[in-house]
mmCIF file with all atom_site columns, C-alpha atoms in Angstrom:
data_model
loop_
_atom_site.group_PDB
_atom_site.id
_atom_site.type_symbol
_atom_site.label_atom_id
_atom_site.label_alt_id
_atom_site.label_comp_id
_atom_site.label_asym_id
_atom_site.label_entity_id
_atom_site.label_seq_id
_atom_site.pdbx_PDB_ins_code
_atom_site.Cartn_x
_atom_site.Cartn_y
_atom_site.Cartn_z
_atom_site.occupancy
_atom_site.B_iso_or_equiv
_atom_site.pdbx_formal_charge
_atom_site.auth_seq_id
_atom_site.auth_comp_id
_atom_site.auth_asym_id
_atom_site.auth_atom_id
_atom_site.pdbx_PDB_model_num
ATOM 1   C CA . UNK E 1 1   ? 112.031 186.447 85.494  1.00 82.00 ? 1   UNK E CA 1
ATOM 2   C CA . UNK E 1 2   ? 114.332 184.207 87.495  1.00 88.00 ? 2   UNK E CA 1
ATOM 3   C CA . UNK E 1 3   ? 114.904 183.302 91.111  1.00 88.00 ? 3   UNK E CA 1
ATOM 4   C CA . UNK E 1 4   ? 118.079 183.288 93.173  1.00 89.00 ? 4   UNK E CA 1
ATOM 5   C CA . UNK E 1 5   ? 118.123 179.810 94.653  1.00 90.00 ? 5   UNK E CA 1
ATOM 6   C CA . UNK E 1 6   ? 120.428 180.087 97.635  1.00 92.00 ? 6   UNK E CA 1
ATOM 7   C CA . UNK E 1 7   ? 122.581 182.338 99.785  1.00 92.00 ? 7   UNK E CA 1
ATOM 8   C CA . UNK E 1 8   ? 122.055 185.896 100.964 1.00 93.00 ? 8   UNK E CA 1
ATOM 9   C CA . UNK E 1 9   ? 119.192 186.572 98.542  1.00 92.00 ? 9   UNK E CA 1
ATOM 10  C CA . UNK E 1 10  ? 117.665 183.085 98.587  1.00 92.00 ? 10  UNK E CA 1
ATOM 11  C CA . UNK E 1 11  ? 114.228 183.012 96.868  1.00 90.00 ? 11  UNK E CA 1
ATOM 12  C CA . UNK E 1 12  ? 114.616 186.589 95.582  1.00 91.00 ? 12  UNK E CA 1
ATOM 13  C CA . UNK E 1 13  ? 112.845 186.980 92.244  1.00 91.00 ? 13  UNK E CA 1
ATOM 14  C CA . UNK E 1 14  ? 114.457 189.172 89.631  1.00 89.00 ? 14  UNK E CA 1
ATOM 15  C CA . UNK E 1 15  ? 112.324 190.415 86.775  1.00 86.00 ? 15  UNK E CA 1
ATOM 16  C CA . UNK E 1 16  ? 113.785 191.971 83.667  1.00 80.00 ? 16  UNK E CA 1
ATOM 17  C CA . UNK E 1 17  ? 111.904 194.524 81.583  1.00 78.00 ? 17  UNK E CA 1
ATOM 18  C CA . UNK E 1 18  ? 109.477 192.871 79.170  1.00 77.00 ? 18  UNK E CA 1
ATOM 19  C CA . UNK E 1 19  ? 111.309 193.886 76.017  1.00 76.00 ? 19  UNK E CA 1
ATOM 20  C CA . UNK E 1 20  ? 114.468 191.961 76.980  1.00 76.00 ? 20  UNK E CA 1
ATOM 21  C CA . UNK E 1 21  ? 115.206 188.986 74.782  1.00 73.00 ? 21  UNK E CA 1
ATOM 22  C CA . UNK E 1 22  ? 116.673 186.636 77.379  1.00 74.00 ? 22  UNK E CA 1
ATOM 23  C CA . UNK E 1 23  ? 116.512 182.994 78.346  1.00 73.00 ? 23  UNK E CA 1
ATOM 24  C CA . UNK E 1 24  ? 117.745 182.632 81.923  1.00 73.00 ? 24  UNK E CA 1
ATOM 25  C CA . UNK E 1 25  ? 118.898 179.186 83.015  1.00 78.00 ? 25  UNK E CA 1
ATOM 26  C CA . UNK E 1 26  ? 115.911 177.327 84.479  1.00 81.00 ? 26  UNK E CA 1
ATOM 27  C CA . UNK E 1 27  ? 115.698 176.968 88.267  1.00 84.00 ? 27  UNK E CA 1
ATOM 28  C CA . UNK E 1 28  ? 115.828 173.197 87.923  1.00 87.00 ? 28  UNK E CA 1
ATOM 29  C CA . UNK E 1 29  ? 119.031 173.204 85.853  1.00 90.00 ? 29  UNK E CA 1
ATOM 30  C CA . UNK E 1 30  ? 120.606 175.950 87.966  1.00 92.00 ? 30  UNK E CA 1
ATOM 31  C CA . UNK E 1 31  ? 119.874 174.101 91.202  1.00 92.00 ? 31  UNK E CA 1
ATOM 32  C CA . UNK E 1 32  ? 121.463 170.924 89.818  1.00 93.00 ? 32  UNK E CA 1
ATOM 33  C CA . UNK E 1 33  ? 124.502 172.823 88.569  1.00 95.00 ? 33  UNK E CA 1
ATOM 34  C CA . UNK E 1 34  ? 125.124 174.607 91.857  1.00 95.00 ? 34  UNK E CA 1
ATOM 35  C CA . UNK E 1 35  ? 124.807 171.436 93.877  1.00 94.00 ? 35  UNK E CA 1
ATOM 36  C CA . UNK E 1 36  ? 127.709 170.070 91.785  1.00 94.00 ? 36  UNK E CA 1
ATOM 37  C CA . UNK E 1 37  ? 129.744 173.265 92.246  1.00 95.00 ? 37  UNK E CA 1
ATOM 38  C CA . UNK E 1 38  ? 129.045 173.565 95.981  1.00 92.00 ? 38  UNK E CA 1
ATOM 39  C CA . UNK E 1 39  ? 130.624 170.142 96.476  1.00 92.00 ? 39  UNK E CA 1
ATOM 40  C CA . UNK E 1 40  ? 133.755 171.141 94.598  1.00 93.00 ? 40  UNK E CA 1
ATOM 41  C CA . UNK E 1 41  ? 134.422 174.769 95.557  1.00 95.00 ? 41  UNK E CA 1
ATOM 42  C CA . UNK E 1 42  ? 134.281 177.117 98.524  1.00 94.00 ? 42  UNK E CA 1
ATOM 43  C CA . UNK E 1 43  ? 132.166 179.868 96.963  1.00 94.00 ? 43  UNK E CA 1
ATOM 44  C CA . UNK E 1 44  ? 133.687 182.593 99.134  1.00 94.00 ? 44  UNK E CA 1
ATOM 45  C CA . UNK E 1 45  ? 137.218 182.036 97.925  1.00 95.00 ? 45  UNK E CA 1
ATOM 46  C CA . UNK E 1 46  ? 136.837 181.618 94.167  1.00 97.00 ? 46  UNK E CA 1
ATOM 47  C CA . UNK E 1 47  ? 136.699 183.907 91.170  1.00 97.00 ? 47  UNK E CA 1
ATOM 48  C CA . UNK E 1 48  ? 134.151 183.416 88.411  1.00 98.00 ? 48  UNK E CA 1
ATOM 49  C CA . UNK E 1 49  ? 133.896 184.568 84.798  1.00 98.00 ? 49  UNK E CA 1
ATOM 50  C CA . UNK E 1 50  ? 130.319 184.617 83.476  1.00 98.00 ? 50  UNK E CA 1
ATOM 51  C CA . UNK E 1 51  ? 130.280 184.863 79.665  1.00 98.00 ? 51  UNK E CA 1
ATOM 52  C CA . UNK E 1 52  ? 127.101 185.931 77.842  1.00 96.00 ? 52  UNK E CA 1
ATOM 53  C CA . UNK E 1 53  ? 125.854 187.040 81.266  1.00 96.00 ? 53  UNK E CA 1
ATOM 54  C CA . UNK E 1 54  ? 122.451 188.181 80.004  1.00 93.00 ? 54  UNK E CA 1
ATOM 55  C CA . UNK E 1 55  ? 120.498 189.577 82.959  1.00 92.00 ? 55  UNK E CA 1
ATOM 56  C CA . UNK E 1 56  ? 122.613 187.887 85.576  1.00 94.00 ? 56  UNK E CA 1
ATOM 57  C CA . UNK E 1 57  ? 120.882 184.651 86.548  1.00 93.00 ? 57  UNK E CA 1
ATOM 58  C CA . UNK E 1 58  ? 124.258 182.923 87.054  1.00 95.00 ? 58  UNK E CA 1
ATOM 59  C CA . UNK E 1 59  ? 126.201 186.037 88.121  1.00 97.00 ? 59  UNK E CA 1
ATOM 60  C CA . UNK E 1 60  ? 123.845 186.831 90.985  1.00 96.00 ? 60  UNK E CA 1
ATOM 61  C CA . UNK E 1 61  ? 123.579 183.195 92.042  1.00 96.00 ? 61  UNK E CA 1
ATOM 62  C CA . UNK E 1 62  ? 127.343 183.170 92.624  1.00 97.00 ? 62  UNK E CA 1
ATOM 63  C CA . UNK E 1 63  ? 127.268 186.571 94.347  1.00 97.00 ? 63  UNK E CA 1
ATOM 64  C CA . UNK E 1 64  ? 124.391 185.529 96.596  1.00 96.00 ? 64  UNK E CA 1
ATOM 65  C CA . UNK E 1 65  ? 126.402 182.490 97.671  1.00 95.00 ? 65  UNK E CA 1
ATOM 66  C CA . UNK E 1 66  ? 129.250 184.708 98.823  1.00 95.00 ? 66  UNK E CA 1
ATOM 67  C CA . UNK E 1 67  ? 131.508 184.737 95.774  1.00 96.00 ? 67  UNK E CA 1
ATOM 68  C CA . UNK E 1 68  ? 133.515 187.978 96.058  1.00 96.00 ? 68  UNK E CA 1
ATOM 69  C CA . UNK E 1 69  ? 134.867 188.119 92.509  1.00 97.00 ? 69  UNK E CA 1
ATOM 70  C CA . UNK E 1 70  ? 132.452 187.691 89.597  1.00 97.00 ? 70  UNK E CA 1
ATOM 71  C CA . UNK E 1 71  ? 133.275 189.159 86.182  1.00 97.00 ? 71  UNK E CA 1
ATOM 72  C CA . UNK E 1 72  ? 130.242 189.300 83.867  1.00 97.00 ? 72  UNK E CA 1
ATOM 73  C CA . UNK E 1 73  ? 130.719 189.840 80.143  1.00 98.00 ? 73  UNK E CA 1
ATOM 74  C CA . UNK E 1 74  ? 127.663 190.873 78.134  1.00 97.00 ? 74  UNK E CA 1
ATOM 75  C CA . UNK E 1 75  ? 127.343 192.709 74.826  1.00 96.00 ? 75  UNK E CA 1
ATOM 76  C CA . UNK E 1 76  ? 123.827 194.143 75.028  1.00 94.00 ? 76  UNK E CA 1
ATOM 77  C CA . UNK E 1 77  ? 123.975 197.633 76.625  1.00 94.00 ? 77  UNK E CA 1
ATOM 78  C CA . UNK E 1 78  ? 120.451 197.295 78.055  1.00 93.00 ? 78  UNK E CA 1
ATOM 79  C CA . UNK E 1 79  ? 121.485 194.075 79.764  1.00 94.00 ? 79  UNK E CA 1
ATOM 80  C CA . UNK E 1 80  ? 124.725 195.524 81.133  1.00 95.00 ? 80  UNK E CA 1
ATOM 81  C CA . UNK E 1 81  ? 122.910 198.493 82.650  1.00 95.00 ? 81  UNK E CA 1
ATOM 82  C CA . UNK E 1 82  ? 120.352 196.074 84.143  1.00 95.00 ? 82  UNK E CA 1
ATOM 83  C CA . UNK E 1 83  ? 123.231 193.994 85.566  1.00 96.00 ? 83  UNK E CA 1
ATOM 84  C CA . UNK E 1 84  ? 124.829 197.076 87.104  1.00 97.00 ? 84  UNK E CA 1
ATOM 85  C CA . UNK E 1 85  ? 121.610 198.439 88.594  1.00 96.00 ? 85  UNK E CA 1
ATOM 86  C CA . UNK E 1 86  ? 120.595 195.023 89.969  1.00 95.00 ? 86  UNK E CA 1
ATOM 87  C CA . UNK E 1 87  ? 124.072 194.486 91.461  1.00 96.00 ? 87  UNK E CA 1
ATOM 88  C CA . UNK E 1 88  ? 123.800 197.855 93.148  1.00 96.00 ? 88  UNK E CA 1
ATOM 89  C CA . UNK E 1 89  ? 120.246 197.187 94.411  1.00 95.00 ? 89  UNK E CA 1
ATOM 90  C CA . UNK E 1 90  ? 121.299 193.821 95.910  1.00 95.00 ? 90  UNK E CA 1
ATOM 91  C CA . UNK E 1 91  ? 124.497 195.198 97.428  1.00 95.00 ? 91  UNK E CA 1
ATOM 92  C CA . UNK E 1 92  ? 126.762 193.260 95.052  1.00 95.00 ? 92  UNK E CA 1
ATOM 93  C CA . UNK E 1 93  ? 128.546 196.188 93.398  1.00 94.00 ? 93  UNK E CA 1
ATOM 94  C CA . UNK E 1 94  ? 131.897 195.303 94.987  1.00 95.00 ? 94  UNK E CA 1
ATOM 95  C CA . UNK E 1 95  ? 131.577 191.620 94.070  1.00 96.00 ? 95  UNK E CA 1
ATOM 96  C CA . UNK E 1 96  ? 130.321 191.930 90.500  1.00 97.00 ? 96  UNK E CA 1
ATOM 97  C CA . UNK E 1 97  ? 132.364 193.539 87.739  1.00 97.00 ? 97  UNK E CA 1
ATOM 98  C CA . UNK E 1 98  ? 130.233 194.028 84.608  1.00 97.00 ? 98  UNK E CA 1
ATOM 99  C CA . UNK E 1 99  ? 132.151 194.270 81.327  1.00 97.00 ? 99  UNK E CA 1
ATOM 100 C CA . UNK E 1 100 ? 130.328 195.305 78.198  1.00 97.00 ? 100 UNK E CA 1
ATOM 101 C CA . UNK E 1 101 ? 131.636 193.687 75.045  1.00 96.00 ? 101 UNK E CA 1
ATOM 102 C CA . UNK E 1 102 ? 131.490 190.883 72.548  1.00 97.00 ? 102 UNK E CA 1
ATOM 103 C CA . UNK E 1 103 ? 132.596 187.743 74.404  1.00 97.00 ? 103 UNK E CA 1
ATOM 104 C CA . UNK E 1 104 ? 134.991 186.605 71.655  1.00 97.00 ? 104 UNK E CA 1
ATOM 105 C CA . UNK E 1 105 ? 136.657 190.026 71.398  1.00 97.00 ? 105 UNK E CA 1
ATOM 106 C CA . UNK E 1 106 ? 136.831 190.289 75.184  1.00 97.00 ? 106 UNK E CA 1
ATOM 107 C CA . UNK E 1 107 ? 138.496 186.870 75.497  1.00 97.00 ? 107 UNK E CA 1
ATOM 108 C CA . UNK E 1 108 ? 141.069 187.842 72.866  1.00 96.00 ? 108 UNK E CA 1
ATOM 109 C CA . UNK E 1 109 ? 141.778 191.203 74.506  1.00 95.00 ? 109 UNK E CA 1
ATOM 110 C CA . UNK E 1 110 ? 142.260 189.913 78.067  1.00 93.00 ? 110 UNK E CA 1
ATOM 111 C CA . UNK E 1 111 ? 144.073 186.644 77.332  1.00 90.00 ? 111 UNK E CA 1
ATOM 112 C CA . UNK E 1 112 ? 146.619 185.571 79.965  1.00 85.00 ? 112 UNK E CA 1
ATOM 113 C CA . UNK E 1 113 ? 145.659 188.467 82.270  1.00 89.00 ? 113 UNK E CA 1
ATOM 114 C CA . UNK E 1 114 ? 143.589 186.680 84.912  1.00 93.00 ? 114 UNK E CA 1
ATOM 115 C CA . UNK E 1 115 ? 142.606 183.107 85.764  1.00 96.00 ? 115 UNK E CA 1
ATOM 116 C CA . UNK E 1 116 ? 139.369 181.886 87.314  1.00 97.00 ? 116 UNK E CA 1
ATOM 117 C CA . UNK E 1 117 ? 138.215 178.782 89.155  1.00 97.00 ? 117 UNK E CA 1
ATOM 118 C CA . UNK E 1 118 ? 134.972 178.791 87.172  1.00 97.00 ? 118 UNK E CA 1
ATOM 119 C CA . UNK E 1 119 ? 134.279 180.060 83.674  1.00 98.00 ? 119 UNK E CA 1
ATOM 120 C CA . UNK E 1 120 ? 130.601 179.758 82.768  1.00 98.00 ? 120 UNK E CA 1
ATOM 121 C CA . UNK E 1 121 ? 129.252 180.309 79.265  1.00 97.00 ? 121 UNK E CA 1
ATOM 122 C CA . UNK E 1 122 ? 125.602 180.512 78.291  1.00 94.00 ? 122 UNK E CA 1
ATOM 123 C CA . UNK E 1 123 ? 125.839 181.550 74.663  1.00 93.00 ? 123 UNK E CA 1
ATOM 124 C CA . UNK E 1 124 ? 122.708 182.096 72.591  1.00 89.00 ? 124 UNK E CA 1
ATOM 125 C CA . UNK E 1 125 ? 121.322 178.664 71.702  1.00 86.00 ? 125 UNK E CA 1
ATOM 126 C CA . UNK E 1 126 ? 121.399 179.480 68.001  1.00 88.00 ? 126 UNK E CA 1
ATOM 127 C CA . UNK E 1 127 ? 125.182 180.034 68.039  1.00 93.00 ? 127 UNK E CA 1
ATOM 128 C CA . UNK E 1 128 ? 126.929 177.905 65.403  1.00 93.00 ? 128 UNK E CA 1
ATOM 129 C CA . UNK E 1 129 ? 128.766 174.814 66.586  1.00 93.00 ? 129 UNK E CA 1
ATOM 130 C CA . UNK E 1 130 ? 132.113 176.062 65.263  1.00 95.00 ? 130 UNK E CA 1
ATOM 131 C CA . UNK E 1 131 ? 131.765 179.184 67.452  1.00 96.00 ? 131 UNK E CA 1
ATOM 132 C CA . UNK E 1 132 ? 131.426 176.926 70.499  1.00 96.00 ? 132 UNK E CA 1
ATOM 133 C CA . UNK E 1 133 ? 134.731 175.312 69.585  1.00 96.00 ? 133 UNK E CA 1
ATOM 134 C CA . UNK E 1 134 ? 136.301 178.757 69.109  1.00 97.00 ? 134 UNK E CA 1
ATOM 135 C CA . UNK E 1 135 ? 135.060 179.677 72.588  1.00 97.00 ? 135 UNK E CA 1
ATOM 136 C CA . UNK E 1 136 ? 136.559 176.501 74.086  1.00 97.00 ? 136 UNK E CA 1
ATOM 137 C CA . UNK E 1 137 ? 139.873 177.231 72.421  1.00 96.00 ? 137 UNK E CA 1
ATOM 138 C CA . UNK E 1 138 ? 139.953 180.879 73.609  1.00 96.00 ? 138 UNK E CA 1
ATOM 139 C CA . UNK E 1 139 ? 139.212 179.945 77.216  1.00 97.00 ? 139 UNK E CA 1
ATOM 140 C CA . UNK E 1 140 ? 141.388 176.826 77.440  1.00 96.00 ? 140 UNK E CA 1
ATOM 141 C CA . UNK E 1 141 ? 144.418 178.105 75.529  1.00 95.00 ? 141 UNK E CA 1
ATOM 142 C CA . UNK E 1 142 ? 144.731 181.504 77.204  1.00 95.00 ? 142 UNK E CA 1
ATOM 143 C CA . UNK E 1 143 ? 145.038 180.588 80.886  1.00 92.00 ? 143 UNK E CA 1
ATOM 144 C CA . UNK E 1 144 ? 141.521 181.678 81.815  1.00 96.00 ? 144 UNK E CA 1
ATOM 145 C CA . UNK E 1 145 ? 141.251 178.587 84.020  1.00 96.00 ? 145 UNK E CA 1
ATOM 146 C CA . UNK E 1 146 ? 143.269 177.988 87.159  1.00 95.00 ? 146 UNK E CA 1
ATOM 147 C CA . UNK E 1 147 ? 144.751 174.477 87.461  1.00 94.00 ? 147 UNK E CA 1
ATOM 148 C CA . UNK E 1 148 ? 141.777 173.427 89.641  1.00 94.00 ? 148 UNK E CA 1
ATOM 149 C CA . UNK E 1 149 ? 139.339 175.320 87.440  1.00 96.00 ? 149 UNK E CA 1
ATOM 150 C CA . UNK E 1 150 ? 136.457 174.253 85.272  1.00 97.00 ? 150 UNK E CA 1
ATOM 151 C CA . UNK E 1 151 ? 134.779 175.612 82.153  1.00 98.00 ? 151 UNK E CA 1
ATOM 152 C CA . UNK E 1 152 ? 131.026 175.018 82.069  1.00 98.00 ? 152 UNK E CA 1
ATOM 153 C CA . UNK E 1 153 ? 129.180 175.484 78.791  1.00 97.00 ? 153 UNK E CA 1
ATOM 154 C CA . UNK E 1 154 ? 125.386 175.606 78.810  1.00 95.00 ? 154 UNK E CA 1
ATOM 155 C CA . UNK E 1 155 ? 123.970 174.518 75.458  1.00 95.00 ? 155 UNK E CA 1
ATOM 156 C CA . UNK E 1 156 ? 121.116 172.743 73.731  1.00 93.00 ? 156 UNK E CA 1
ATOM 157 C CA . UNK E 1 157 ? 121.136 169.062 74.568  1.00 92.00 ? 157 UNK E CA 1
ATOM 158 C CA . UNK E 1 158 ? 121.281 168.037 70.926  1.00 92.00 ? 158 UNK E CA 1
ATOM 159 C CA . UNK E 1 159 ? 124.768 169.563 70.655  1.00 93.00 ? 159 UNK E CA 1
ATOM 160 C CA . UNK E 1 160 ? 127.397 166.980 71.601  1.00 93.00 ? 160 UNK E CA 1
ATOM 161 C CA . UNK E 1 161 ? 130.991 168.065 72.098  1.00 94.00 ? 161 UNK E CA 1
ATOM 162 C CA . UNK E 1 162 ? 133.933 166.032 70.950  1.00 94.00 ? 162 UNK E CA 1
ATOM 163 C CA . UNK E 1 163 ? 136.856 167.586 72.807  1.00 95.00 ? 163 UNK E CA 1
ATOM 164 C CA . UNK E 1 164 ? 139.822 166.144 74.751  1.00 96.00 ? 164 UNK E CA 1
ATOM 165 C CA . UNK E 1 165 ? 139.153 168.391 77.788  1.00 96.00 ? 165 UNK E CA 1
ATOM 166 C CA . UNK E 1 166 ? 135.508 167.334 78.141  1.00 97.00 ? 166 UNK E CA 1
ATOM 167 C CA . UNK E 1 167 ? 135.129 165.567 81.490  1.00 97.00 ? 167 UNK E CA 1
ATOM 168 C CA . UNK E 1 168 ? 131.364 165.439 82.022  1.00 96.00 ? 168 UNK E CA 1
ATOM 169 C CA . UNK E 1 169 ? 128.037 166.409 80.535  1.00 96.00 ? 169 UNK E CA 1
ATOM 170 C CA . UNK E 1 170 ? 124.732 166.714 82.389  1.00 95.00 ? 170 UNK E CA 1
ATOM 171 C CA . UNK E 1 171 ? 121.399 166.890 80.636  1.00 94.00 ? 171 UNK E CA 1
ATOM 172 C CA . UNK E 1 172 ? 118.328 168.661 82.055  1.00 92.00 ? 172 UNK E CA 1
ATOM 173 C CA . UNK E 1 173 ? 115.629 168.435 79.415  1.00 88.00 ? 173 UNK E CA 1
ATOM 174 C CA . UNK E 1 174 ? 116.657 170.392 76.339  1.00 89.00 ? 174 UNK E CA 1
ATOM 175 C CA . UNK E 1 175 ? 119.469 172.099 78.270  1.00 92.00 ? 175 UNK E CA 1
ATOM 176 C CA . UNK E 1 176 ? 122.833 170.489 78.971  1.00 95.00 ? 176 UNK E CA 1
ATOM 177 C CA . UNK E 1 177 ? 125.935 171.580 80.830  1.00 96.00 ? 177 UNK E CA 1
ATOM 178 C CA . UNK E 1 178 ? 129.263 170.360 79.508  1.00 97.00 ? 178 UNK E CA 1
ATOM 179 C CA . UNK E 1 179 ? 132.273 170.515 81.822  1.00 97.00 ? 179 UNK E CA 1
ATOM 180 C CA . UNK E 1 180 ? 135.816 171.012 80.554  1.00 97.00 ? 180 UNK E CA 1
ATOM 181 C CA . UNK E 1 181 ? 139.050 170.762 82.518  1.00 96.00 ? 181 UNK E CA 1
ATOM 182 C CA . UNK E 1 182 ? 141.991 173.118 81.963  1.00 95.00 ? 182 UNK E CA 1
ATOM 183 C CA . UNK E 1 183 ? 144.789 172.167 79.612  1.00 91.00 ? 183 UNK E CA 1
ATOM 184 C CA . UNK E 1 184 ? 147.480 170.215 81.406  1.00 83.00 ? 184 UNK E CA 1
ATOM 185 C CA . UNK E 1 185 ? 150.573 172.289 82.114  1.00 69.00 ? 185 UNK E CA 1
ATOM 186 C CA . UNK E 1 186 ? 153.252 171.257 79.678  1.00 56.00 ? 186 UNK E CA 1
ATOM 187 C CA . UNK E 1 187 ? 156.430 170.181 81.398  1.00 42.00 ? 187 UNK E CA 1
ATOM 188 C CA . UNK E 1 188 ? 158.858 172.565 79.741  1.00 40.00 ? 188 UNK E CA 1
ATOM 189 C CA . UNK E 1 189 ? 161.845 172.244 82.052  1.00 43.00 ? 189 UNK E CA 1
ATOM 190 C CA . UNK E 1 190 ? 164.956 171.698 80.047  1.00 42.00 ? 190 UNK E CA 1
ATOM 191 C CA . UNK E 1 191 ? 167.089 168.947 81.470  1.00 41.00 ? 191 UNK E CA 1
ATOM 192 C CA . UNK E 1 192 ? 170.382 169.697 79.814  1.00 43.00 ? 192 UNK E CA 1
ATOM 193 C CA . UNK E 1 193 ? 172.440 170.191 82.953  1.00 43.00 ? 193 UNK E CA 1
ATOM 194 C CA . UNK E 1 194 ? 174.249 166.862 82.782  1.00 43.00 ? 194 UNK E CA 1
ATOM 195 C CA . UNK E 1 195 ? 177.817 168.100 82.761  1.00 41.00 ? 195 UNK E CA 1
#
């Protein structure tokens, strides 16, 4: 079970069926994260990509706060149908676009198609470190982030990233959020017009 912290459905509790193997972001960590994001973005005018969406703790937090464009990628069919039915029940069907698929395959398939202000990833905690780096590379090198965008990776606190785009890391008990900025646009203008 998790709680929507703020917005239209503030304090709404969402309970998943018992047999779901999920680990929603704790209220404490989620509250801290959204206070950072609320200071940086106008929730009603951004688009969000939620990777490993699970049962929607982050997806519905954004939707509740007025975000009109949330894409949620989740592989487990039980979770995707729960996401769809919950979105419909809360009146978020037009805001939330649930995509069923393996996150890595999905990122490869849709590269350079759409950019987001926020890409959030809450991969299973047991995911290997090298897969985290593959994820960073897929998001950062395929224009998934707008120039003012941010990639947020939720992970076990014992995992420490060494990456040039890492700009901040916040620790909340055994959970940490690492924040990555987009790649800088390369200046590719050719200056050969000196006649």
